[in-house]
C-alpha cells in the first residue's frame, strides 16, 4: 500500500472542514473555516457564493501546505438542498446561496398545490420549502440578473456542489443523491432530471447540471492557491456522506448526525423504499451505476437551537456550557423545548412552525431550561426513529456530530429510542466524503469494507423501560400537537 492520503471536504451549513486521512481512514490533519449566514428578511437564510468558494479553497490550501505526502483522491460533500445561480461564462454568482433552511419559496408551493400529489409521486418528496425546486423557481421569478442570464443563454443553476465543481475545474455536475433532494429527479429513475418535474416548477432542464456517479473518476479539482491538482473521486450530499462515514452501508444500519440540525438516515438497499410516518425516500449513492437507497428524516434545528438560546437568551456562553448546565439539573422541572427555529420536519412537516419554550414557572432555573433543550432534541430524533420502525427495525443508532461529545445527550437519546447509541468520533460527514473518494479511486475496494474499518468506540445502553418510554413519548407528541396553534397563518 502506498503512503498516499485521502482528502475529505465538508461544505456544511455553518462551516467548511477539510481533513486528511490515511488509506485506513485514520485522521491525519484537518482545517476549518466558519461561514456567514445572513437573514435579510424573516424566514430568509442566505450565504455568499464567492465567500463559500473562498473558505473551501482556503481550508484545502492550509491542509496541502502542511501535507507530508501525496493526495491520491479527494471527496466533496455539501449542504444539500441549498441552491444558487451563476453565469456560465464568468462563473460569477447571480444570486446568493439560498440555504436549505430558507422559507421564501413557500409562495411557489402555494401556487402549485394542484400538482402536489403528482410531485410527491414522482419525486418521493412532500411539498416543503426545504427542497431545491421551489427555491430555483423563486430565483427565476424574482431575481432580475437570473432572468436576464436565462434570456441570454448564459444561466447555470444548481446545488452548491455543482457550483464548486464548475468553478474548480471538475465540470458542471452533481450526482444522484443530491439530485434526489432537489424534487426535480424521479425517485425511481435516478441519473437525470425529470422533464415533467422541471415543467411543473418552471425550471429549464438546460440550466441544470449533468448527473454522474457518486464515486469514480470525476475529474480534477484545481485552484491557484494550491500547489497541486487533486484527483476528484467522490461527490455527495452531506447526510449521505455521514451515512457512509458512520459505516451504515448495508440495509438496517441507521445513523443520526447532530449538527445545525439532526438528520437521521436508514440504509435500505437497492429497492426504492415505501416510507411510512412522514419519512422521505432518498438516494444514498450510486457507485458503478449501482444505486442504493435510504430513508431520511430531518430535525431542522438542534445545534442551531442551542446556539440561539446562548446568543439571544443568554442561558449559557456556548452550547458546551449549556450542556454542562443541563447535567447539573435533576430534570426539566416540567419545561419543554420544541426546537423549531427552521420549522418542524419529519414526521410532522410543519414548515411554518416556530420554536417553543413552555412549562415555565417561578421555580424554573436555567439549568432546567438547558435540560429541556437537550430533551427536546432527543425527542425529535425519537419521533423520526419511531417512524423508521414502521418500515424497518432499528437495533442501534450510530451517531456523530458535536453534540455527541455530551454524555447526557447520548444517554437521553438511548432512553428515548429504547436502543443502544453508538459513537465513533464526532464527524462522520467529512470522513464519509474521504471514504467515497477512496472508493472512487479504488483504494477502498467497496463501501462494504467500511464497518470493519470504522468500528464504534462508545456504546450507551438505554436505562429507562418501555413503559416509561411509551408514556413519555406520547406526552411529547401531545405537546408538539398543541404547539400547532402557534404556527403563523
mmCIF file with all atom_site columns, C-alpha atoms in Angstrom, residues 179-369:
data_model
loop_
_atom_site.group_PDB
_atom_site.id
_atom_site.type_symbol
_atom_site.label_atom_id
_atom_site.label_alt_id
_atom_site.label_comp_id
_atom_site.label_asym_id
_atom_site.label_entity_id
_atom_site.label_seq_id
_atom_site.pdbx_PDB_ins_code
_atom_site.Cartn_x
_atom_site.Cartn_y
_atom_site.Cartn_z
_atom_site.occupancy
_atom_site.B_iso_or_equiv
_atom_site.pdbx_formal_charge
_atom_site.auth_seq_id
_atom_site.auth_comp_id
_atom_site.auth_asym_id
_atom_site.auth_atom_id
_atom_site.pdbx_PDB_model_num
ATOM 1   C CA . UNK A 1 179 ? -30.445 15.305 -7.259  1.00 0.00 ? 179 UNK A CA 1
ATOM 2   C CA . UNK A 1 180 ? -32.892 13.254 -5.181  1.00 0.00 ? 180 UNK A CA 1
ATOM 3   C CA . UNK A 1 181 ? -33.049 16.204 -2.735  1.00 0.00 ? 181 UNK A CA 1
ATOM 4   C CA . UNK A 1 182 ? -33.963 18.764 -5.398  1.00 0.00 ? 182 UNK A CA 1
ATOM 5   C CA . UNK A 1 183 ? -37.506 17.479 -6.126  1.00 0.00 ? 183 UNK A CA 1
ATOM 6   C CA . UNK A 1 184 ? -36.531 17.530 -9.820  1.00 0.00 ? 184 UNK A CA 1
ATOM 7   C CA . UNK A 1 185 ? -35.356 13.897 -10.153 1.00 0.00 ? 185 UNK A CA 1
ATOM 8   C CA . UNK A 1 186 ? -37.730 10.948 -10.155 1.00 0.00 ? 186 UNK A CA 1
ATOM 9   C CA . UNK A 1 187 ? -37.086 8.751  -7.155  1.00 0.00 ? 187 UNK A CA 1
ATOM 10  C CA . UNK A 1 188 ? -37.344 5.612  -9.306  1.00 0.00 ? 188 UNK A CA 1
ATOM 11  C CA . UNK A 1 189 ? -35.213 6.959  -12.175 1.00 0.00 ? 189 UNK A CA 1
ATOM 12  C CA . UNK A 1 190 ? -32.045 8.453  -10.703 1.00 0.00 ? 190 UNK A CA 1
ATOM 13  C CA . UNK A 1 191 ? -29.375 9.749  -13.034 1.00 0.00 ? 191 UNK A CA 1
ATOM 14  C CA . UNK A 1 192 ? -31.213 12.543 -14.833 1.00 0.00 ? 192 UNK A CA 1
ATOM 15  C CA . UNK A 1 193 ? -33.505 15.428 -14.033 1.00 0.00 ? 193 UNK A CA 1
ATOM 16  C CA . UNK A 1 194 ? -37.118 14.741 -14.951 1.00 0.00 ? 194 UNK A CA 1
ATOM 17  C CA . UNK A 1 195 ? -38.734 16.742 -17.726 1.00 0.00 ? 195 UNK A CA 1
ATOM 18  C CA . UNK A 1 196 ? -42.187 16.705 -16.117 1.00 0.00 ? 196 UNK A CA 1
ATOM 19  C CA . UNK A 1 197 ? -40.974 17.845 -12.675 1.00 0.00 ? 197 UNK A CA 1
ATOM 20  C CA . UNK A 1 198 ? -38.957 20.633 -14.279 1.00 0.00 ? 198 UNK A CA 1
ATOM 21  C CA . UNK A 1 199 ? -42.042 21.661 -16.252 1.00 0.00 ? 199 UNK A CA 1
ATOM 22  C CA . UNK A 1 200 ? -44.193 21.845 -13.105 1.00 0.00 ? 200 UNK A CA 1
ATOM 23  C CA . UNK A 1 201 ? -41.695 24.081 -11.297 1.00 0.00 ? 201 UNK A CA 1
ATOM 24  C CA . UNK A 1 202 ? -40.770 26.082 -14.398 1.00 0.00 ? 202 UNK A CA 1
ATOM 25  C CA . UNK A 1 203 ? -37.062 25.222 -14.188 1.00 0.00 ? 203 UNK A CA 1
ATOM 26  C CA . UNK A 1 204 ? -35.421 24.812 -17.630 1.00 0.00 ? 204 UNK A CA 1
ATOM 27  C CA . UNK A 1 205 ? -33.593 21.495 -17.984 1.00 0.00 ? 205 UNK A CA 1
ATOM 28  C CA . UNK A 1 206 ? -30.762 23.143 -19.864 1.00 0.00 ? 206 UNK A CA 1
ATOM 29  C CA . UNK A 1 207 ? -29.689 25.310 -16.886 1.00 0.00 ? 207 UNK A CA 1
ATOM 30  C CA . UNK A 1 208 ? -29.211 22.290 -14.600 1.00 0.00 ? 208 UNK A CA 1
ATOM 31  C CA . UNK A 1 209 ? -26.012 20.240 -14.150 1.00 0.00 ? 209 UNK A CA 1
ATOM 32  C CA . UNK A 1 210 ? -25.124 16.828 -15.502 1.00 0.00 ? 210 UNK A CA 1
ATOM 33  C CA . UNK A 1 211 ? -25.798 13.957 -13.066 1.00 0.00 ? 211 UNK A CA 1
ATOM 34  C CA . UNK A 1 212 ? -22.983 11.400 -12.759 1.00 0.00 ? 212 UNK A CA 1
ATOM 35  C CA . UNK A 1 213 ? -21.977 8.658  -10.302 1.00 0.00 ? 213 UNK A CA 1
ATOM 36  C CA . UNK A 1 214 ? -21.290 9.490  -6.663  1.00 0.00 ? 214 UNK A CA 1
ATOM 37  C CA . UNK A 1 215 ? -17.869 7.804  -6.785  1.00 0.00 ? 215 UNK A CA 1
ATOM 38  C CA . UNK A 1 216 ? -15.467 7.262  -9.662  1.00 0.00 ? 216 UNK A CA 1
ATOM 39  C CA . UNK A 1 217 ? -13.227 9.329  -11.913 1.00 0.00 ? 217 UNK A CA 1
ATOM 40  C CA . UNK A 1 218 ? -14.952 12.710 -11.612 1.00 0.00 ? 218 UNK A CA 1
ATOM 41  C CA . UNK A 1 219 ? -12.119 14.813 -12.977 1.00 0.00 ? 219 UNK A CA 1
ATOM 42  C CA . UNK A 1 220 ? -9.673  17.119 -11.237 1.00 0.00 ? 220 UNK A CA 1
ATOM 43  C CA . UNK A 1 221 ? -10.064 19.989 -8.768  1.00 0.00 ? 221 UNK A CA 1
ATOM 44  C CA . UNK A 1 222 ? -7.575  22.837 -9.056  1.00 0.00 ? 222 UNK A CA 1
ATOM 45  C CA . UNK A 1 223 ? -7.054  26.329 -7.692  1.00 0.00 ? 223 UNK A CA 1
ATOM 46  C CA . UNK A 1 224 ? -4.286  28.919 -7.993  1.00 0.00 ? 224 UNK A CA 1
ATOM 47  C CA . UNK A 1 225 ? -3.632  28.789 -4.232  1.00 0.00 ? 225 UNK A CA 1
ATOM 48  C CA . UNK A 1 226 ? -2.984  25.035 -4.238  1.00 0.00 ? 226 UNK A CA 1
ATOM 49  C CA . UNK A 1 227 ? 0.436   23.538 -5.002  1.00 0.00 ? 227 UNK A CA 1
ATOM 50  C CA . UNK A 1 228 ? -1.100  20.529 -6.782  1.00 0.00 ? 228 UNK A CA 1
ATOM 51  C CA . UNK A 1 229 ? -4.238  19.451 -8.585  1.00 0.00 ? 229 UNK A CA 1
ATOM 52  C CA . UNK A 1 230 ? -6.499  16.996 -6.760  1.00 0.00 ? 230 UNK A CA 1
ATOM 53  C CA . UNK A 1 231 ? -7.916  13.761 -8.220  1.00 0.00 ? 231 UNK A CA 1
ATOM 54  C CA . UNK A 1 232 ? -11.662 14.203 -7.663  1.00 0.00 ? 232 UNK A CA 1
ATOM 55  C CA . UNK A 1 233 ? -13.223 10.813 -6.919  1.00 0.00 ? 233 UNK A CA 1
ATOM 56  C CA . UNK A 1 234 ? -16.265 11.326 -4.651  1.00 0.00 ? 234 UNK A CA 1
ATOM 57  C CA . UNK A 1 235 ? -19.182 13.796 -4.580  1.00 0.00 ? 235 UNK A CA 1
ATOM 58  C CA . UNK A 1 236 ? -22.299 13.523 -2.430  1.00 0.00 ? 236 UNK A CA 1
ATOM 59  C CA . UNK A 1 237 ? -24.818 15.375 -0.281  1.00 0.00 ? 237 UNK A CA 1
ATOM 60  C CA . UNK A 1 238 ? -23.712 15.830 3.352   1.00 0.00 ? 238 UNK A CA 1
ATOM 61  C CA . UNK A 1 239 ? -26.083 13.433 5.108   1.00 0.00 ? 239 UNK A CA 1
ATOM 62  C CA . UNK A 1 240 ? -25.337 10.619 2.696   1.00 0.00 ? 240 UNK A CA 1
ATOM 63  C CA . UNK A 1 241 ? -21.642 11.275 3.304   1.00 0.00 ? 241 UNK A CA 1
ATOM 64  C CA . UNK A 1 242 ? -22.333 10.857 7.016   1.00 0.00 ? 242 UNK A CA 1
ATOM 65  C CA . UNK A 1 243 ? -24.201 7.616  6.280   1.00 0.00 ? 243 UNK A CA 1
ATOM 66  C CA . UNK A 1 244 ? -21.027 6.262  4.687   1.00 0.00 ? 244 UNK A CA 1
ATOM 67  C CA . UNK A 1 245 ? -18.779 7.736  7.391   1.00 0.00 ? 245 UNK A CA 1
ATOM 68  C CA . UNK A 1 246 ? -20.897 6.072  10.071  1.00 0.00 ? 246 UNK A CA 1
ATOM 69  C CA . UNK A 1 247 ? -20.390 2.749  8.231   1.00 0.00 ? 247 UNK A CA 1
ATOM 70  C CA . UNK A 1 248 ? -24.140 2.447  7.638   1.00 0.00 ? 248 UNK A CA 1
ATOM 71  C CA . UNK A 1 249 ? -23.614 0.874  4.232   1.00 0.00 ? 249 UNK A CA 1
ATOM 72  C CA . UNK A 1 250 ? -25.879 -2.156 4.491   1.00 0.00 ? 250 UNK A CA 1
ATOM 73  C CA . UNK A 1 251 ? -29.654 -2.452 4.920   1.00 0.00 ? 251 UNK A CA 1
ATOM 74  C CA . UNK A 1 252 ? -30.792 -1.998 8.527   1.00 0.00 ? 252 UNK A CA 1
ATOM 75  C CA . UNK A 1 253 ? -27.997 0.335  9.613   1.00 0.00 ? 253 UNK A CA 1
ATOM 76  C CA . UNK A 1 254 ? -29.190 3.731  10.891  1.00 0.00 ? 254 UNK A CA 1
ATOM 77  C CA . UNK A 1 255 ? -27.261 6.924  11.670  1.00 0.00 ? 255 UNK A CA 1
ATOM 78  C CA . UNK A 1 256 ? -28.033 10.333 13.164  1.00 0.00 ? 256 UNK A CA 1
ATOM 79  C CA . UNK A 1 257 ? -25.782 13.344 12.596  1.00 0.00 ? 257 UNK A CA 1
ATOM 80  C CA . UNK A 1 258 ? -26.114 16.121 15.191  1.00 0.00 ? 258 UNK A CA 1
ATOM 81  C CA . UNK A 1 259 ? -25.103 19.456 13.730  1.00 0.00 ? 259 UNK A CA 1
ATOM 82  C CA . UNK A 1 260 ? -27.112 22.558 12.835  1.00 0.00 ? 260 UNK A CA 1
ATOM 83  C CA . UNK A 1 261 ? -29.985 20.092 12.727  1.00 0.00 ? 261 UNK A CA 1
ATOM 84  C CA . UNK A 1 262 ? -30.155 16.340 13.270  1.00 0.00 ? 262 UNK A CA 1
ATOM 85  C CA . UNK A 1 263 ? -30.536 14.178 10.202  1.00 0.00 ? 263 UNK A CA 1
ATOM 86  C CA . UNK A 1 264 ? -31.431 10.514 10.557  1.00 0.00 ? 264 UNK A CA 1
ATOM 87  C CA . UNK A 1 265 ? -30.841 8.141  7.639   1.00 0.00 ? 265 UNK A CA 1
ATOM 88  C CA . UNK A 1 266 ? -31.534 4.419  7.452   1.00 0.00 ? 266 UNK A CA 1
ATOM 89  C CA . UNK A 1 267 ? -29.863 2.390  4.711   1.00 0.00 ? 267 UNK A CA 1
ATOM 90  C CA . UNK A 1 268 ? -32.446 0.206  2.938   1.00 0.00 ? 268 UNK A CA 1
ATOM 91  C CA . UNK A 1 269 ? -30.604 -1.319 -0.045  1.00 0.00 ? 269 UNK A CA 1
ATOM 92  C CA . UNK A 1 270 ? -31.256 -1.232 -3.779  1.00 0.00 ? 270 UNK A CA 1
ATOM 93  C CA . UNK A 1 271 ? -35.052 -1.082 -3.985  1.00 0.00 ? 271 UNK A CA 1
ATOM 94  C CA . UNK A 1 272 ? -36.973 2.203  -3.826  1.00 0.00 ? 272 UNK A CA 1
ATOM 95  C CA . UNK A 1 273 ? -38.399 2.275  -0.275  1.00 0.00 ? 273 UNK A CA 1
ATOM 96  C CA . UNK A 1 274 ? -42.038 2.926  0.523   1.00 0.00 ? 274 UNK A CA 1
ATOM 97  C CA . UNK A 1 275 ? -41.680 5.002  3.681   1.00 0.00 ? 275 UNK A CA 1
ATOM 98  C CA . UNK A 1 276 ? -44.258 5.418  6.407   1.00 0.00 ? 276 UNK A CA 1
ATOM 99  C CA . UNK A 1 277 ? -44.663 8.043  9.094   1.00 0.00 ? 277 UNK A CA 1
ATOM 100 C CA . UNK A 1 278 ? -43.672 11.083 7.063   1.00 0.00 ? 278 UNK A CA 1
ATOM 101 C CA . UNK A 1 279 ? -40.192 9.843  6.170   1.00 0.00 ? 279 UNK A CA 1
ATOM 102 C CA . UNK A 1 280 ? -38.590 10.552 2.813   1.00 0.00 ? 280 UNK A CA 1
ATOM 103 C CA . UNK A 1 281 ? -37.190 8.092  0.295   1.00 0.00 ? 281 UNK A CA 1
ATOM 104 C CA . UNK A 1 282 ? -33.797 9.279  -0.904  1.00 0.00 ? 282 UNK A CA 1
ATOM 105 C CA . UNK A 1 283 ? -30.876 8.010  -2.943  1.00 0.00 ? 283 UNK A CA 1
ATOM 106 C CA . UNK A 1 284 ? -27.946 7.028  -0.738  1.00 0.00 ? 284 UNK A CA 1
ATOM 107 C CA . UNK A 1 285 ? -25.342 6.928  -3.546  1.00 0.00 ? 285 UNK A CA 1
ATOM 108 C CA . UNK A 1 286 ? -24.549 5.495  -6.942  1.00 0.00 ? 286 UNK A CA 1
ATOM 109 C CA . UNK A 1 287 ? -21.303 3.570  -7.446  1.00 0.00 ? 287 UNK A CA 1
ATOM 110 C CA . UNK A 1 288 ? -20.527 1.915  -10.808 1.00 0.00 ? 288 UNK A CA 1
ATOM 111 C CA . UNK A 1 289 ? -24.106 2.656  -11.813 1.00 0.00 ? 289 UNK A CA 1
ATOM 112 C CA . UNK A 1 290 ? -25.496 0.683  -8.836  1.00 0.00 ? 290 UNK A CA 1
ATOM 113 C CA . UNK A 1 291 ? -27.964 2.821  -6.902  1.00 0.00 ? 291 UNK A CA 1
ATOM 114 C CA . UNK A 1 292 ? -28.736 2.273  -3.219  1.00 0.00 ? 292 UNK A CA 1
ATOM 115 C CA . UNK A 1 293 ? -31.455 3.994  -1.214  1.00 0.00 ? 293 UNK A CA 1
ATOM 116 C CA . UNK A 1 294 ? -32.122 5.303  2.276   1.00 0.00 ? 294 UNK A CA 1
ATOM 117 C CA . UNK A 1 295 ? -34.980 6.582  4.411   1.00 0.00 ? 295 UNK A CA 1
ATOM 118 C CA . UNK A 1 296 ? -34.497 10.122 5.665   1.00 0.00 ? 296 UNK A CA 1
ATOM 119 C CA . UNK A 1 297 ? -35.951 12.162 8.497   1.00 0.00 ? 297 UNK A CA 1
ATOM 120 C CA . UNK A 1 298 ? -34.741 15.622 9.441   1.00 0.00 ? 298 UNK A CA 1
ATOM 121 C CA . UNK A 1 299 ? -34.830 17.642 12.659  1.00 0.00 ? 299 UNK A CA 1
ATOM 122 C CA . UNK A 1 300 ? -34.136 21.099 11.270  1.00 0.00 ? 300 UNK A CA 1
ATOM 123 C CA . UNK A 1 301 ? -32.779 22.786 14.409  1.00 0.00 ? 301 UNK A CA 1
ATOM 124 C CA . UNK A 1 302 ? -30.535 21.177 17.018  1.00 0.00 ? 302 UNK A CA 1
ATOM 125 C CA . UNK A 1 303 ? -27.165 22.852 17.428  1.00 0.00 ? 303 UNK A CA 1
ATOM 126 C CA . UNK A 1 304 ? -28.781 25.960 15.920  1.00 0.00 ? 304 UNK A CA 1
ATOM 127 C CA . UNK A 1 305 ? -31.377 25.935 18.714  1.00 0.00 ? 305 UNK A CA 1
ATOM 128 C CA . UNK A 1 306 ? -28.719 25.699 21.407  1.00 0.00 ? 306 UNK A CA 1
ATOM 129 C CA . UNK A 1 307 ? -26.690 28.500 19.811  1.00 0.00 ? 307 UNK A CA 1
ATOM 130 C CA . UNK A 1 308 ? -29.773 30.722 19.685  1.00 0.00 ? 308 UNK A CA 1
ATOM 131 C CA . UNK A 1 309 ? -30.551 30.032 23.340  1.00 0.00 ? 309 UNK A CA 1
ATOM 132 C CA . UNK A 1 310 ? -26.993 31.032 24.222  1.00 0.00 ? 310 UNK A CA 1
ATOM 133 C CA . UNK A 1 311 ? -26.640 34.045 21.923  1.00 0.00 ? 311 UNK A CA 1
ATOM 134 C CA . UNK A 1 312 ? -30.129 35.510 22.256  1.00 0.00 ? 312 UNK A CA 1
ATOM 135 C CA . UNK A 1 313 ? -31.386 34.343 25.664  1.00 0.00 ? 313 UNK A CA 1
ATOM 136 C CA . UNK A 1 314 ? -28.036 34.224 27.436  1.00 0.00 ? 314 UNK A CA 1
ATOM 137 C CA . UNK A 1 315 ? -28.747 30.886 29.112  1.00 0.00 ? 315 UNK A CA 1
ATOM 138 C CA . UNK A 1 316 ? -25.067 29.969 28.749  1.00 0.00 ? 316 UNK A CA 1
ATOM 139 C CA . UNK A 1 317 ? -21.996 31.324 26.988  1.00 0.00 ? 317 UNK A CA 1
ATOM 140 C CA . UNK A 1 318 ? -21.834 28.482 24.484  1.00 0.00 ? 318 UNK A CA 1
ATOM 141 C CA . UNK A 1 319 ? -23.596 25.203 23.620  1.00 0.00 ? 319 UNK A CA 1
ATOM 142 C CA . UNK A 1 320 ? -20.973 23.146 25.536  1.00 0.00 ? 320 UNK A CA 1
ATOM 143 C CA . UNK A 1 321 ? -21.639 25.314 28.600  1.00 0.00 ? 321 UNK A CA 1
ATOM 144 C CA . UNK A 1 322 ? -25.374 24.847 28.102  1.00 0.00 ? 322 UNK A CA 1
ATOM 145 C CA . UNK A 1 323 ? -24.850 21.086 28.059  1.00 0.00 ? 323 UNK A CA 1
ATOM 146 C CA . UNK A 1 324 ? -22.864 21.357 31.273  1.00 0.00 ? 324 UNK A CA 1
ATOM 147 C CA . UNK A 1 325 ? -25.765 23.261 32.860  1.00 0.00 ? 325 UNK A CA 1
ATOM 148 C CA . UNK A 1 326 ? -28.179 20.546 31.719  1.00 0.00 ? 326 UNK A CA 1
ATOM 149 C CA . UNK A 1 327 ? -26.072 17.954 33.527  1.00 0.00 ? 327 UNK A CA 1
ATOM 150 C CA . UNK A 1 328 ? -26.483 19.894 36.771  1.00 0.00 ? 328 UNK A CA 1
ATOM 151 C CA . UNK A 1 329 ? -30.287 19.632 36.663  1.00 0.00 ? 329 UNK A CA 1
ATOM 152 C CA . UNK A 1 330 ? -32.207 16.656 38.022  1.00 0.00 ? 330 UNK A CA 1
ATOM 153 C CA . UNK A 1 331 ? -34.699 17.216 35.242  1.00 0.00 ? 331 UNK A CA 1
ATOM 154 C CA . UNK A 1 332 ? -36.501 19.877 33.251  1.00 0.00 ? 332 UNK A CA 1
ATOM 155 C CA . UNK A 1 333 ? -38.971 20.700 36.080  1.00 0.00 ? 333 UNK A CA 1
ATOM 156 C CA . UNK A 1 334 ? -41.807 20.370 33.593  1.00 0.00 ? 334 UNK A CA 1
ATOM 157 C CA . UNK A 1 335 ? -40.173 22.569 30.978  1.00 0.00 ? 335 UNK A CA 1
ATOM 158 C CA . UNK A 1 336 ? -40.445 21.725 27.283  1.00 0.00 ? 336 UNK A CA 1
ATOM 159 C CA . UNK A 1 337 ? -38.489 22.991 24.292  1.00 0.00 ? 337 UNK A CA 1
ATOM 160 C CA . UNK A 1 338 ? -39.602 22.392 20.712  1.00 0.00 ? 338 UNK A CA 1
ATOM 161 C CA . UNK A 1 339 ? -36.526 23.064 18.528  1.00 0.00 ? 339 UNK A CA 1
ATOM 162 C CA . UNK A 1 340 ? -38.475 24.632 15.670  1.00 0.00 ? 340 UNK A CA 1
ATOM 163 C CA . UNK A 1 341 ? -36.352 27.591 14.593  1.00 0.00 ? 341 UNK A CA 1
ATOM 164 C CA . UNK A 1 342 ? -36.488 26.394 10.965  1.00 0.00 ? 342 UNK A CA 1
ATOM 165 C CA . UNK A 1 343 ? -39.880 24.717 11.100  1.00 0.00 ? 343 UNK A CA 1
ATOM 166 C CA . UNK A 1 344 ? -40.560 21.143 12.185  1.00 0.00 ? 344 UNK A CA 1
ATOM 167 C CA . UNK A 1 345 ? -39.549 18.401 9.763   1.00 0.00 ? 345 UNK A CA 1
ATOM 168 C CA . UNK A 1 346 ? -40.274 14.675 9.754   1.00 0.00 ? 346 UNK A CA 1
ATOM 169 C CA . UNK A 1 347 ? -42.665 13.210 10.654  1.00 0.00 ? 347 UNK A CA 1
ATOM 170 C CA . UNK A 1 348 ? -44.712 16.382 11.299  1.00 0.00 ? 348 UNK A CA 1
ATOM 171 C CA . UNK A 1 349 ? -43.801 18.516 8.240   1.00 0.00 ? 349 UNK A CA 1
ATOM 172 C CA . UNK A 1 350 ? -44.821 21.916 9.577   1.00 0.00 ? 350 UNK A CA 1
ATOM 173 C CA . UNK A 1 351 ? -42.594 24.383 7.696   1.00 0.00 ? 351 UNK A CA 1
ATOM 174 C CA . UNK A 1 352 ? -44.093 27.443 9.397   1.00 0.00 ? 352 UNK A CA 1
ATOM 175 C CA . UNK A 1 353 ? -43.741 26.069 12.939  1.00 0.00 ? 353 UNK A CA 1
ATOM 176 C CA . UNK A 1 354 ? -41.918 28.198 15.495  1.00 0.00 ? 354 UNK A CA 1
ATOM 177 C CA . UNK A 1 355 ? -39.632 27.198 18.322  1.00 0.00 ? 355 UNK A CA 1
ATOM 178 C CA . UNK A 1 356 ? -41.480 26.928 21.614  1.00 0.00 ? 356 UNK A CA 1
ATOM 179 C CA . UNK A 1 357 ? -40.318 27.069 25.238  1.00 0.00 ? 357 UNK A CA 1
ATOM 180 C CA . UNK A 1 358 ? -43.117 26.158 27.630  1.00 0.00 ? 358 UNK A CA 1
ATOM 181 C CA . UNK A 1 359 ? -43.895 24.791 31.061  1.00 0.00 ? 359 UNK A CA 1
ATOM 182 C CA . UNK A 1 360 ? -42.022 27.575 32.851  1.00 0.00 ? 360 UNK A CA 1
ATOM 183 C CA . UNK A 1 361 ? -42.975 28.608 36.419  1.00 0.00 ? 361 UNK A CA 1
ATOM 184 C CA . UNK A 1 362 ? -41.435 30.731 39.163  1.00 0.00 ? 362 UNK A CA 1
ATOM 185 C CA . UNK A 1 363 ? -39.118 27.980 40.307  1.00 0.00 ? 363 UNK A CA 1
ATOM 186 C CA . UNK A 1 364 ? -37.726 27.128 36.870  1.00 0.00 ? 364 UNK A CA 1
ATOM 187 C CA . UNK A 1 365 ? -33.972 27.564 36.689  1.00 0.00 ? 365 UNK A CA 1
ATOM 188 C CA . UNK A 1 366 ? -31.791 27.994 33.642  1.00 0.00 ? 366 UNK A CA 1
ATOM 189 C CA . UNK A 1 367 ? -30.406 24.501 34.306  1.00 0.00 ? 367 UNK A CA 1
ATOM 190 C CA . UNK A 1 368 ? -33.931 23.149 33.806  1.00 0.00 ? 368 UNK A CA 1
ATOM 191 C CA . UNK A 1 369 ? -34.346 25.026 30.525  1.00 0.00 ? 369 UNK A CA 1
#
